[in-house]
mmCIF file of C-alpha atoms in Angstrom:
data_model
loop_
_atom_site.group_PDB
_atom_site.id
_atom_site.type_symbol
_atom_site.label_atom_id
_atom_site.label_comp_id
_atom_site.label_asym_id
_atom_site.label_seq_id
_atom_site.Cartn_x
_atom_site.Cartn_y
_atom_site.Cartn_z
ATOM 1 C CA MET A 1 0.908 -21.088 24.600
ATOM 2 C CA GLU A 2 2.691 -23.003 27.362
ATOM 3 C CA LYS A 3 2.923 -21.510 30.847
ATOM 4 C CA ALA A 4 6.407 -21.539 32.362
ATOM 5 C CA ILE A 5 7.992 -21.080 35.763
ATOM 6 C CA LEU A 6 11.607 -19.887 35.729
ATOM 7 C CA VAL A 7 14.167 -20.981 38.340
ATOM 8 C CA ASN A 8 17.515 -19.413 39.210
ATOM 9 C CA LEU A 9 20.067 -20.668 41.713
ATOM 10 C CA ALA A 10 22.926 -18.430 42.867
ATOM 11 C CA THR A 11 25.850 -19.955 44.745
ATOM 12 C CA THR A 12 28.086 -16.872 44.927
ATOM 13 C CA LYS A 13 27.547 -13.231 45.808
ATOM 14 C CA ARG A 14 28.221 -12.210 42.211
ATOM 15 C CA GLU A 15 25.680 -14.724 40.852
ATOM 16 C CA LYS A 16 23.146 -13.368 43.345
ATOM 17 C CA GLU A 17 23.753 -9.805 42.148
ATOM 18 C CA GLU A 18 23.407 -10.869 38.496
ATOM 19 C CA ALA A 19 20.402 -13.168 39.050
ATOM 20 C CA LYS A 20 17.707 -10.628 38.135
ATOM 21 C CA GLU A 21 19.340 -9.613 34.846
ATOM 22 C CA SER A 22 19.987 -13.259 33.967
ATOM 23 C CA MET A 23 16.352 -14.158 34.638
ATOM 24 C CA THR A 24 15.177 -11.215 32.522
ATOM 25 C CA GLU A 25 17.188 -12.642 29.665
ATOM 26 C CA LEU A 26 15.813 -16.141 30.318
ATOM 27 C CA ALA A 27 12.290 -14.702 30.240
ATOM 28 C CA GLY A 28 13.113 -13.238 26.830
ATOM 29 C CA LEU A 29 14.335 -16.635 25.670
ATOM 30 C CA ALA A 30 11.174 -18.321 26.989
ATOM 31 C CA SER A 31 9.007 -15.761 25.205
ATOM 32 C CA SER A 32 10.967 -16.253 21.971
ATOM 33 C CA ALA A 33 10.372 -20.003 22.304
ATOM 34 C CA GLY A 34 6.625 -19.416 22.675
ATOM 35 C CA ALA A 35 6.078 -19.629 26.441
ATOM 36 C CA THR A 36 4.323 -17.282 28.857
ATOM 37 C CA VAL A 37 6.291 -16.733 32.069
ATOM 38 C CA ILE A 38 3.956 -16.853 35.059
ATOM 39 C CA GLU A 39 6.428 -17.052 37.973
ATOM 40 C CA GLU A 40 10.105 -16.625 38.829
ATOM 41 C CA ILE A 41 11.753 -18.546 41.673
ATOM 42 C CA TYR A 42 15.132 -17.630 43.171
ATOM 43 C CA GLN A 43 17.342 -19.545 45.583
ATOM 44 C CA TYR A 44 20.673 -18.642 47.160
ATOM 45 C CA ARG A 45 22.638 -21.507 48.688
ATOM 46 C CA SER A 46 26.263 -22.560 49.020
ATOM 47 C CA GLY A 47 26.232 -25.209 46.289
ATOM 48 C CA HIS A 48 24.224 -27.265 43.800
ATOM 49 C CA SER A 49 22.311 -30.350 44.883
ATOM 50 C CA PRO A 50 23.668 -33.399 42.990
ATOM 51 C CA LYS A 51 20.138 -34.809 42.692
ATOM 52 C CA PHE A 52 17.876 -31.790 42.153
ATOM 53 C CA PHE A 53 20.328 -28.899 41.458
ATOM 54 C CA ILE A 54 18.234 -26.777 43.871
ATOM 55 C CA GLY A 55 17.553 -27.715 47.498
ATOM 56 C CA LYS A 56 14.949 -30.352 48.391
ATOM 57 C CA GLY A 57 12.764 -27.796 50.170
ATOM 58 C CA LYS A 58 12.776 -25.571 47.105
ATOM 59 C CA VAL A 59 11.769 -28.585 44.970
ATOM 60 C CA GLU A 60 8.725 -29.098 47.196
ATOM 61 C CA GLU A 61 7.884 -25.388 46.913
ATOM 62 C CA LEU A 62 8.288 -25.607 43.133
ATOM 63 C CA ALA A 63 6.027 -28.669 42.878
ATOM 64 C CA LEU A 64 3.334 -26.827 44.846
ATOM 65 C CA LYS A 65 3.559 -23.724 42.638
ATOM 66 C CA VAL A 66 3.324 -25.893 39.520
ATOM 67 C CA LYS A 67 0.177 -27.546 40.843
ATOM 68 C CA GLU A 68 -1.453 -24.274 41.936
ATOM 69 C CA SER A 69 -0.620 -22.320 38.788
ATOM 70 C CA GLY A 70 -1.202 -25.042 36.197
ATOM 71 C CA ALA A 71 2.268 -24.478 34.715
ATOM 72 C CA ASP A 72 3.187 -26.676 31.757
ATOM 73 C CA LEU A 73 6.946 -26.539 32.179
ATOM 74 C CA VAL A 74 9.766 -25.347 34.414
ATOM 75 C CA ILE A 75 12.846 -23.688 32.906
ATOM 76 C CA PHE A 76 16.144 -23.518 34.800
ATOM 77 C CA ASP A 77 18.539 -20.644 34.154
ATOM 78 C CA HIS A 78 21.393 -23.145 34.201
ATOM 79 C CA ASN A 79 22.494 -26.370 32.557
ATOM 80 C CA LEU A 80 21.185 -29.483 34.305
ATOM 81 C CA SER A 81 22.767 -32.918 34.327
ATOM 82 C CA PRO A 82 20.662 -35.822 32.975
ATOM 83 C CA THR A 83 20.193 -37.115 36.553
ATOM 84 C CA GLN A 84 19.035 -33.718 37.854
ATOM 85 C CA GLN A 85 16.586 -33.287 34.995
ATOM 86 C CA ARG A 86 15.050 -36.746 35.501
ATOM 87 C CA SER A 87 14.817 -36.287 39.268
ATOM 88 C CA LEU A 88 13.113 -32.920 38.907
ATOM 89 C CA GLU A 89 10.578 -34.222 36.367
ATOM 90 C CA GLU A 90 9.721 -37.137 38.650
ATOM 91 C CA ALA A 91 9.313 -34.780 41.621
ATOM 92 C CA ILE A 92 7.185 -32.060 40.019
ATOM 93 C CA GLN A 93 5.514 -34.098 37.236
ATOM 94 C CA VAL A 94 5.907 -31.558 34.424
ATOM 95 C CA LYS A 95 8.475 -30.998 31.707
ATOM 96 C CA VAL A 96 11.758 -29.531 32.958
ATOM 97 C CA LEU A 97 14.097 -27.740 30.563
ATOM 98 C CA ASP A 98 17.409 -26.008 31.095
ATOM 99 C CA ARG A 99 18.853 -22.894 29.477
ATOM 100 C CA THR A 100 20.587 -24.829 26.715
ATOM 101 C CA GLN A 101 17.406 -26.640 25.670
ATOM 102 C CA ILE A 102 15.497 -23.361 25.384
ATOM 103 C CA ILE A 103 18.208 -21.867 23.163
ATOM 104 C CA LEU A 104 18.295 -25.026 21.038
ATOM 105 C CA ASP A 105 14.503 -24.904 20.717
ATOM 106 C CA ILE A 106 14.631 -21.299 19.471
ATOM 107 C CA PHE A 107 17.328 -22.211 16.974
ATOM 108 C CA ALA A 108 15.150 -25.087 15.742
ATOM 109 C CA GLN A 109 12.297 -22.625 15.109
ATOM 110 C CA ARG A 110 14.457 -20.003 13.411
ATOM 111 C CA ALA A 111 16.625 -22.126 11.080
ATOM 112 C CA ARG A 112 15.536 -21.679 7.475
ATOM 113 C CA THR A 113 18.321 -23.034 5.262
ATOM 114 C CA ASN A 114 19.201 -26.706 4.963
ATOM 115 C CA GLU A 115 22.587 -25.986 6.528
ATOM 116 C CA GLY A 116 21.014 -24.193 9.493
ATOM 117 C CA LYS A 117 18.552 -27.026 10.094
ATOM 118 C CA LEU A 118 21.332 -29.619 9.971
ATOM 119 C CA GLN A 119 23.457 -27.626 12.412
ATOM 120 C CA VAL A 120 20.581 -27.252 14.865
ATOM 121 C CA GLU A 121 19.675 -30.942 14.680
ATOM 122 C CA LEU A 122 23.303 -31.905 15.261
ATOM 123 C CA ALA A 123 23.462 -29.616 18.312
ATOM 124 C CA GLN A 124 20.219 -31.018 19.713
ATOM 125 C CA LEU A 125 21.151 -34.659 19.226
ATOM 126 C CA THR A 126 24.650 -34.098 20.633
ATOM 127 C CA TYR A 127 23.102 -32.487 23.707
ATOM 128 C CA LEU A 128 20.369 -35.090 24.156
ATOM 129 C CA LEU A 129 22.386 -38.252 23.491
ATOM 130 C CA PRO A 130 23.741 -38.605 27.066
ATOM 131 C CA ARG A 131 20.220 -37.912 28.367
ATOM 132 C CA LEU A 132 18.587 -40.866 26.604
ATOM 133 C CA LYS A 133 19.469 -43.451 29.244
ATOM 134 C CA GLY A 134 16.415 -44.107 31.372
ATOM 135 C CA GLN A 135 14.423 -41.397 29.608
ATOM 136 C CA GLY A 136 11.769 -43.609 28.024
ATOM 137 C CA GLN A 137 9.057 -42.607 30.469
ATOM 138 C CA ALA A 138 10.189 -38.997 30.622
ATOM 139 C CA LEU A 139 10.229 -38.704 26.838
ATOM 140 C CA SER A 140 6.762 -40.137 26.487
ATOM 141 C CA ARG A 141 5.592 -37.503 28.973
ATOM 142 C CA LEU A 142 7.078 -34.654 26.931
ATOM 143 C CA GLY A 143 4.416 -34.858 24.241
ATOM 144 C CA SER A 144 4.873 -31.714 22.147
ATOM 145 C CA GLY A 145 5.762 -28.053 22.446
ATOM 146 C CA ILE A 146 8.873 -26.278 23.666
ATOM 147 C CA GLY A 147 11.914 -28.510 23.924
ATOM 148 C CA THR A 148 10.619 -31.101 21.451
ATOM 149 C CA ARG A 149 11.168 -29.246 18.167
ATOM 150 C CA GLY A 150 13.942 -30.229 15.789
ATOM 151 C CA PRO A 151 14.687 -33.941 15.913
ATOM 152 C CA GLY A 152 11.342 -34.575 17.602
ATOM 153 C CA GLU A 153 10.074 -37.196 20.032
ATOM 154 C CA LYS A 154 10.185 -40.068 17.533
ATOM 155 C CA LYS A 155 13.888 -39.658 16.837
ATOM 156 C CA LEU A 156 14.678 -39.266 20.514
ATOM 157 C CA GLU A 157 13.024 -42.605 21.274
ATOM 158 C CA GLU A 158 15.245 -44.443 18.811
ATOM 159 C CA ASP A 159 18.044 -46.403 20.357
ATOM 160 C CA ARG A 160 21.452 -44.884 21.005
ATOM 161 C CA ARG A 161 23.083 -46.604 18.012
ATOM 162 C CA LYS A 162 20.608 -45.121 15.537
ATOM 163 C CA ILE A 163 21.020 -41.647 17.023
ATOM 164 C CA THR A 164 24.795 -42.001 16.888
ATOM 165 C CA ASP A 165 24.488 -43.030 13.223
ATOM 166 C CA ARG A 166 22.248 -40.034 12.551
ATOM 167 C CA ILE A 167 24.810 -37.712 14.145
ATOM 168 C CA ALA A 168 27.510 -39.196 11.914
ATOM 169 C CA ARG A 169 25.365 -38.688 8.783
ATOM 170 C CA ILE A 170 24.557 -35.080 9.732
ATOM 171 C CA ARG A 171 28.235 -34.343 10.273
ATOM 172 C CA LYS A 172 29.034 -35.688 6.806
ATOM 173 C CA GLU A 173 26.302 -33.532 5.273
ATOM 174 C CA ILE A 174 27.522 -30.468 7.178
ATOM 175 C CA ASP A 175 31.070 -31.201 6.011
ATOM 176 C CA LYS A 176 29.843 -31.191 2.399
ATOM 177 C CA VAL A 177 28.045 -27.899 2.926
ATOM 178 C CA GLY A 178 31.163 -26.601 4.679
ATOM 179 C CA GLU A 179 33.285 -27.535 1.667
ATOM 180 C CA ARG A 180 30.994 -25.550 -0.617
ATOM 181 C CA ARG A 181 31.092 -22.620 1.790
ATOM 182 C CA ALA A 182 34.886 -22.872 1.972
ATOM 183 C CA ARG A 183 35.112 -22.667 -1.831
ATOM 184 C CA GLN A 184 32.906 -19.570 -1.818
ATOM 185 C CA GLN A 185 35.015 -18.039 0.944
ATOM 186 C CA GLU A 186 38.210 -18.818 -0.958
ATOM 187 C CA VAL A 187 36.860 -16.912 -3.960
ATOM 188 C CA ARG A 188 36.071 -13.967 -1.691
ATOM 189 C CA ARG A 189 39.500 -14.160 -0.037
ATOM 190 C CA GLN A 190 41.165 -13.934 -3.446
ATOM 191 C CA SER A 191 39.056 -10.894 -4.257
ATOM 192 C CA PRO A 192 40.484 -7.465 -3.427
ATOM 193 C CA VAL A 193 37.096 -6.420 -2.026
ATOM 194 C CA PRO A 194 37.196 -6.145 1.799
ATOM 195 C CA ILE A 195 34.806 -8.280 3.872
ATOM 196 C CA VAL A 196 33.125 -6.767 6.947
ATOM 197 C CA CYS A 197 31.286 -8.996 9.407
ATOM 198 C CA LEU A 198 28.592 -7.985 11.900
ATOM 199 C CA VAL A 199 28.899 -9.584 15.334
ATOM 200 C CA GLY A 200 27.100 -8.838 18.566
ATOM 201 C CA TYR A 201 24.772 -9.918 21.303
ATOM 202 C CA THR A 202 21.396 -11.171 20.161
ATOM 203 C CA SER A 203 18.844 -8.338 19.749
ATOM 204 C CA ALA A 204 21.555 -5.671 19.587
ATOM 205 C CA GLY A 205 20.216 -4.617 16.175
ATOM 206 C CA LYS A 206 22.616 -6.354 13.785
ATOM 207 C CA SER A 207 19.996 -7.311 11.204
ATOM 208 C CA THR A 208 18.426 -3.836 11.308
ATOM 209 C CA LEU A 209 21.849 -2.295 10.646
ATOM 210 C CA PHE A 210 22.448 -4.865 7.900
ATOM 211 C CA ASN A 211 19.164 -3.887 6.226
ATOM 212 C CA THR A 212 19.938 -0.168 6.495
ATOM 213 C CA LEU A 213 23.435 -0.453 5.032
ATOM 214 C CA THR A 214 22.524 -2.894 2.263
ATOM 215 C CA LYS A 215 19.008 -1.546 1.560
ATOM 216 C CA GLU A 216 17.729 -5.093 2.095
ATOM 217 C CA ASN A 217 14.540 -6.146 3.857
ATOM 218 C CA ARG A 218 15.799 -9.068 5.922
ATOM 219 C CA TYR A 219 13.515 -10.257 8.736
ATOM 220 C CA THR A 220 14.044 -8.472 12.052
ATOM 221 C CA SER A 221 12.312 -8.928 15.389
ATOM 222 C CA PRO A 222 12.708 -7.890 19.027
ATOM 223 C CA HIS A 223 12.751 -11.613 19.880
ATOM 224 C CA LEU A 224 16.098 -13.186 20.690
ATOM 225 C CA PHE A 225 17.814 -15.047 17.809
ATOM 226 C CA ALA A 226 15.347 -13.664 15.238
ATOM 227 C CA THR A 227 17.732 -14.538 12.416
ATOM 228 C CA LEU A 228 20.178 -17.424 12.219
ATOM 229 C CA ASP A 229 21.361 -18.091 8.704
ATOM 230 C CA PRO A 230 24.294 -15.922 7.551
ATOM 231 C CA VAL A 231 23.945 -13.747 4.469
ATOM 232 C CA VAL A 232 26.465 -11.637 2.505
ATOM 233 C CA ARG A 233 25.594 -8.503 0.536
ATOM 234 C CA ARG A 234 27.465 -5.688 -1.188
ATOM 235 C CA VAL A 235 27.572 -2.185 0.320
ATOM 236 C CA THR A 236 28.616 0.687 -1.952
ATOM 237 C CA PHE A 237 30.108 4.030 -0.903
ATOM 238 C CA SER A 238 29.010 7.225 -2.657
ATOM 239 C CA ASP A 239 32.128 7.231 -4.891
ATOM 240 C CA GLY A 240 31.554 3.673 -6.129
ATOM 241 C CA LEU A 241 33.973 1.819 -3.844
ATOM 242 C CA TYR A 242 32.366 -1.069 -2.016
ATOM 243 C CA PHE A 243 32.776 -3.947 0.428
ATOM 244 C CA PHE A 244 30.963 -7.177 1.306
ATOM 245 C CA LEU A 245 28.910 -7.139 4.526
ATOM 246 C CA SER A 246 28.109 -10.412 6.306
ATOM 247 C CA ASP A 247 25.465 -10.839 9.012
ATOM 248 C CA THR A 248 25.806 -13.733 11.477
ATOM 249 C CA VAL A 249 23.900 -15.333 14.333
ATOM 250 C CA GLY A 250 23.682 -13.282 17.524
ATOM 251 C CA PHE A 251 25.629 -14.364 20.594
ATOM 252 C CA ILE A 252 24.446 -14.765 24.162
ATOM 253 C CA LYS A 253 25.959 -15.437 27.585
ATOM 254 C CA LYS A 254 26.515 -19.127 28.212
ATOM 255 C CA LEU A 255 26.001 -19.952 24.526
ATOM 256 C CA PRO A 256 25.722 -23.763 24.455
ATOM 257 C CA ILE A 257 28.988 -25.410 23.458
ATOM 258 C CA GLU A 258 26.966 -27.747 21.219
ATOM 259 C CA LEU A 259 25.877 -24.744 19.157
ATOM 260 C CA VAL A 260 29.360 -23.253 18.982
ATOM 261 C CA SER A 261 30.653 -26.596 17.689
ATOM 262 C CA SER A 262 27.773 -27.180 15.259
ATOM 263 C CA PHE A 263 27.884 -23.645 13.854
ATOM 264 C CA ARG A 264 31.675 -23.519 13.579
ATOM 265 C CA ALA A 265 31.543 -23.692 9.764
ATOM 266 C CA THR A 266 29.014 -20.851 9.645
ATOM 267 C CA LEU A 267 31.038 -18.797 12.101
ATOM 268 C CA GLN A 268 34.062 -19.250 9.822
ATOM 269 C CA GLU A 269 32.611 -16.192 8.054
ATOM 270 C CA ILE A 270 33.832 -14.137 11.008
ATOM 271 C CA ARG A 271 37.365 -15.506 10.869
ATOM 272 C CA ASP A 272 37.670 -14.632 7.175
ATOM 273 C CA ALA A 273 36.616 -11.005 7.609
ATOM 274 C CA ASP A 274 38.909 -8.002 7.147
ATOM 275 C CA CYS A 275 37.050 -6.077 9.850
ATOM 276 C CA LEU A 276 34.404 -6.785 12.498
ATOM 277 C CA LEU A 277 31.583 -4.448 13.448
ATOM 278 C CA GLN A 278 30.707 -5.314 17.049
ATOM 279 C CA ILE A 279 27.144 -4.092 17.566
ATOM 280 C CA ILE A 280 26.250 -3.156 21.161
ATOM 281 C CA ASP A 281 22.829 -2.098 22.450
ATOM 282 C CA VAL A 282 23.611 1.216 24.126
ATOM 283 C CA THR A 283 20.250 1.152 25.956
ATOM 284 C CA SER A 284 20.885 -2.156 27.716
ATOM 285 C CA PRO A 285 21.894 -1.974 31.400
ATOM 286 C CA GLU A 286 24.067 -5.019 30.628
ATOM 287 C CA ALA A 287 25.711 -3.481 27.545
ATOM 288 C CA PHE A 288 29.306 -3.915 28.686
ATOM 289 C CA GLU A 289 28.718 -7.403 30.118
ATOM 290 C CA GLN A 290 27.100 -8.403 26.811
ATOM 291 C CA ALA A 291 30.065 -7.006 24.898
ATOM 292 C CA GLU A 292 32.387 -9.061 27.101
ATOM 293 C CA ALA A 293 30.318 -12.196 26.408
ATOM 294 C CA VAL A 294 30.708 -11.629 22.644
ATOM 295 C CA GLU A 295 34.449 -11.109 23.019
ATOM 296 C CA GLU A 296 34.755 -14.328 25.051
ATOM 297 C CA ILE A 297 33.000 -16.321 22.307
ATOM 298 C CA LEU A 298 35.233 -14.758 19.650
ATOM 299 C CA ALA A 299 38.239 -15.805 21.725
ATOM 300 C CA GLU A 300 36.778 -19.308 22.025
ATOM 301 C CA LEU A 301 36.530 -19.407 18.237
ATOM 302 C CA GLU A 302 40.211 -18.380 18.138
ATOM 303 C CA ILE A 303 39.401 -15.150 16.330
ATOM 304 C CA ALA A 304 42.047 -12.587 17.154
ATOM 305 C CA GLY A 305 43.996 -9.851 15.441
ATOM 306 C CA LEU A 306 41.119 -8.539 13.308
ATOM 307 C CA PRO A 307 40.286 -4.824 13.408
ATOM 308 C CA VAL A 308 37.125 -4.324 15.489
ATOM 309 C CA ILE A 309 34.907 -1.236 15.369
ATOM 310 C CA LYS A 310 32.583 -1.020 18.373
ATOM 311 C CA VAL A 311 29.218 0.319 17.254
ATOM 312 C CA PHE A 312 26.821 1.433 19.997
ATOM 313 C CA ASN A 313 23.358 1.122 18.454
ATOM 314 C CA LYS A 314 19.866 2.443 19.360
ATOM 315 C CA ILE A 315 20.938 5.992 20.282
ATOM 316 C CA ASP A 316 17.480 7.116 19.113
ATOM 317 C CA LEU A 317 16.080 5.519 22.303
ATOM 318 C CA LEU A 318 18.296 7.621 24.593
ATOM 319 C CA PRO A 319 17.248 10.954 26.143
ATOM 320 C CA ALA A 320 18.213 13.798 23.784
ATOM 321 C CA THR A 321 20.810 15.283 26.168
ATOM 322 C CA GLU A 322 22.570 11.917 26.603
ATOM 323 C CA LYS A 323 22.492 11.180 22.874
ATOM 324 C CA ASN A 324 23.879 14.617 21.936
ATOM 325 C CA LEU A 325 26.640 14.282 24.535
ATOM 326 C CA LEU A 326 27.757 10.937 23.079
ATOM 327 C CA LEU A 327 27.709 12.258 19.513
ATOM 328 C CA SER A 328 29.602 15.430 20.446
ATOM 329 C CA HIS A 329 32.393 13.432 22.113
ATOM 330 C CA GLN A 330 32.706 10.914 19.284
ATOM 331 C CA SER A 331 36.326 10.689 18.162
ATOM 332 C CA LYS A 332 37.626 9.913 14.686
ATOM 333 C CA ASP A 333 40.361 7.723 16.145
ATOM 334 C CA GLU A 334 40.255 4.155 14.766
ATOM 335 C CA SER A 335 39.978 2.588 18.225
ATOM 336 C CA SER A 336 37.117 4.785 19.489
ATOM 337 C CA PRO A 337 33.460 3.639 19.370
ATOM 338 C CA VAL A 338 30.852 4.874 16.908
ATOM 339 C CA TYR A 339 27.300 5.770 17.988
ATOM 340 C CA VAL A 340 24.424 5.089 15.595
ATOM 341 C CA SER A 341 20.755 4.347 15.213
ATOM 342 C CA ALA A 342 20.292 1.574 12.680
ATOM 343 C CA ARG A 343 16.563 2.358 12.704
ATOM 344 C CA THR A 344 16.706 6.125 11.994
ATOM 345 C CA GLY A 345 20.077 6.288 10.225
ATOM 346 C CA GLU A 346 21.671 8.684 12.717
ATOM 347 C CA GLY A 347 25.442 8.316 12.853
ATOM 348 C CA LEU A 348 25.668 6.042 9.796
ATOM 349 C CA ASP A 349 27.773 8.568 7.858
ATOM 350 C CA SER A 350 30.316 8.517 10.688
ATOM 351 C CA LEU A 351 30.227 4.708 10.680
ATOM 352 C CA LYS A 352 30.875 4.578 6.933
ATOM 353 C CA ASP A 353 33.742 7.057 7.288
ATOM 354 C CA ARG A 354 35.275 4.894 10.021
ATOM 355 C CA LEU A 355 34.813 1.742 7.947
ATOM 356 C CA ARG A 356 36.485 3.359 4.969
ATOM 357 C CA GLN A 357 39.339 4.484 7.198
ATOM 358 C CA VAL A 358 39.869 0.952 8.556
ATOM 359 C CA ILE A 359 39.245 -1.370 5.605
ATOM 360 C CA TYR A 360 41.145 0.742 3.074
ATOM 361 C CA LYS A 361 43.985 1.583 5.461
ATOM 362 C CA ASN A 362 46.594 -0.318 3.443
ATOM 363 C CA PHE A 363 45.170 0.618 0.019
ATOM 364 C CA LYS A 364 46.476 3.283 -2.341
ATOM 365 C CA ILE A 365 45.335 4.594 -5.702
ATOM 366 C CA TYR A 366 47.592 3.616 -8.621
ATOM 367 C CA ARG A 367 47.532 4.345 -12.351
ATOM 368 C CA LEU A 368 48.490 1.662 -14.870
ATOM 369 C CA TYR A 369 48.629 1.274 -18.623
ATOM 370 C CA ILE A 370 48.351 -2.218 -20.131
ATOM 371 C CA PRO A 371 48.824 -2.626 -23.900
ATOM 372 C CA LYS A 372 46.415 -4.659 -26.005
ATOM 373 C CA ASP A 373 48.959 -7.452 -26.561
ATOM 374 C CA LYS A 374 48.916 -8.055 -22.785
ATOM 375 C CA ALA A 375 45.178 -8.724 -22.565
ATOM 376 C CA ALA A 376 45.730 -11.662 -20.184
ATOM 377 C CA MET A 377 47.384 -9.293 -17.694
ATOM 378 C CA ALA A 378 44.406 -6.964 -17.966
ATOM 379 C CA GLY A 379 42.044 -9.871 -17.270
ATOM 380 C CA SER A 380 43.872 -10.942 -14.117
ATOM 381 C CA LEU A 381 44.181 -7.346 -12.886
ATOM 382 C CA ILE A 382 40.456 -6.957 -12.206
ATOM 383 C CA ARG A 383 40.556 -10.032 -9.947
ATOM 384 C CA GLN A 384 43.291 -8.527 -7.767
ATOM 385 C CA VAL A 385 42.408 -4.838 -7.457
ATOM 386 C CA MET A 386 39.386 -2.579 -7.281
ATOM 387 C CA VAL A 387 39.051 -0.739 -10.587
ATOM 388 C CA ILE A 388 37.965 2.863 -10.077
ATOM 389 C CA ARG A 389 38.210 3.932 -13.706
ATOM 390 C CA LYS A 390 39.041 2.165 -16.964
ATOM 391 C CA THR A 391 39.708 3.978 -20.241
ATOM 392 C CA GLU A 392 40.285 2.137 -23.514
ATOM 393 C CA THR A 393 42.627 3.536 -26.169
ATOM 394 C CA ALA A 394 43.633 2.220 -29.573
ATOM 395 C CA GLU A 395 46.777 0.624 -28.070
ATOM 396 C CA GLY A 396 45.540 -0.573 -24.699
ATOM 397 C CA TRP A 397 43.766 0.198 -21.430
ATOM 398 C CA GLU A 398 44.366 2.866 -18.826
ATOM 399 C CA TYR A 399 43.382 1.924 -15.289
ATOM 400 C CA GLN A 400 42.943 3.857 -12.072
ATOM 401 C CA VAL A 401 42.826 1.242 -9.319
ATOM 402 C CA LEU A 402 42.657 0.965 -5.555
ATOM 403 C CA ALA A 403 44.967 -1.782 -4.358
ATOM 404 C CA GLN A 404 47.374 -3.031 -1.734
ATOM 405 C CA LYS A 405 50.907 -2.972 -3.054
ATOM 406 C CA ASN A 406 51.399 -6.739 -2.644
ATOM 407 C CA ASN A 407 48.694 -7.213 -5.306
ATOM 408 C CA LEU A 408 50.644 -5.188 -7.854
ATOM 409 C CA PHE A 409 54.167 -6.650 -7.864
ATOM 410 C CA SER A 410 53.410 -8.412 -11.165
ATOM 411 C CA TYR A 411 52.343 -5.091 -12.693
ATOM 412 C CA LEU A 412 55.446 -2.990 -12.005
ATOM 413 C CA PRO A 413 56.232 -2.620 -15.770
ATOM 414 C CA TYR A 414 52.739 -1.184 -16.322
ATOM 415 C CA LEU A 415 52.745 1.505 -13.623
ATOM 416 C CA ARG A 416 52.443 5.005 -15.054
ATOM 417 C CA LYS A 417 55.553 7.119 -15.068
ATOM 418 C CA GLY A 418 56.223 8.558 -11.622
ATOM 419 C CA GLU A 419 54.185 5.883 -9.859
ATOM 420 C CA SER A 420 55.860 3.440 -7.460
ATOM 421 C CA LEU A 421 54.825 0.825 -4.949
#
């Protein structure tokens, strides 16, 4: 396991106040990537150094700490320019990574599907392309380990033209996968079944909640970005009504723009949802800041206007008095948060009630009768509504359905007497 020193530079009072929490998160990222954090270095100065990002004196201090501790790499809690990264590696003689590279490295480890691997490789190559100039010696020094997964050292040493060609080929492959995903999404959009999408900060408990609601056994872990590849499953209410639940990649502050761009097709799942469940770790001191970070990324993806239910998770980790107070003040209003424990199941009945209230808000129960000589109408009906009950008679079929009225305009002649849209 590689030994890492973390570095944070604050240039404003607010950055200084947030430095400790940011470094705690970076330590979590480093651990998820497979590193052991042995030291944290902080600096507060008026601006960034164009050459080293941090001040020259701090670089000398860093080089000394690297030598004394035997650290294998230094990780900056910021994004470095190619010049700054090269200058730092020359000065301290070990591998230097920035926040984006660590996140990309974790994504490279976690991607399981072909689509996920392509998206990660595209993000890595897009990020590294401007850093290739003059990096021959630096790249040869990288060897293996954190920051070299994904495209790998060999690909990075190819010339710029070949890497550009590889990026173009990956984009074409991703476009093909995106077309298949779009066709699947179009089928779901035409279905009357609502789609609910889980979003939230990484490690907020999305996958645990997904497993609990769907009775699946998807991989979960306390590590950041434990799961990447989206998955959709059916969740059924006690009376037989159901919806599709989609789990997506977790978000994080300063999520690399390369990843947002590369995963845009995957994140399309969110845009196509009828409702979002925003999962928030109620035990985190940064809970509200993390929620804001998620909302900023959703805005960046131009996702707006969807109903959002805020779900504060991990109430089982709160003191009993605090947990009971939250549960006792929980409102049934659509805009109020829901408090749950995805691990123990506490509060999930309230969450399901809220979901039902939101996703079926514009649905009503209708009764129809379709004669046997209109079998084609009966066949198209089940693709547009949710059938609660179907009874066959000698002359036709009686249906009790849950539907939005705009799905039933073609069926006005078949509505039971007394029924209207």
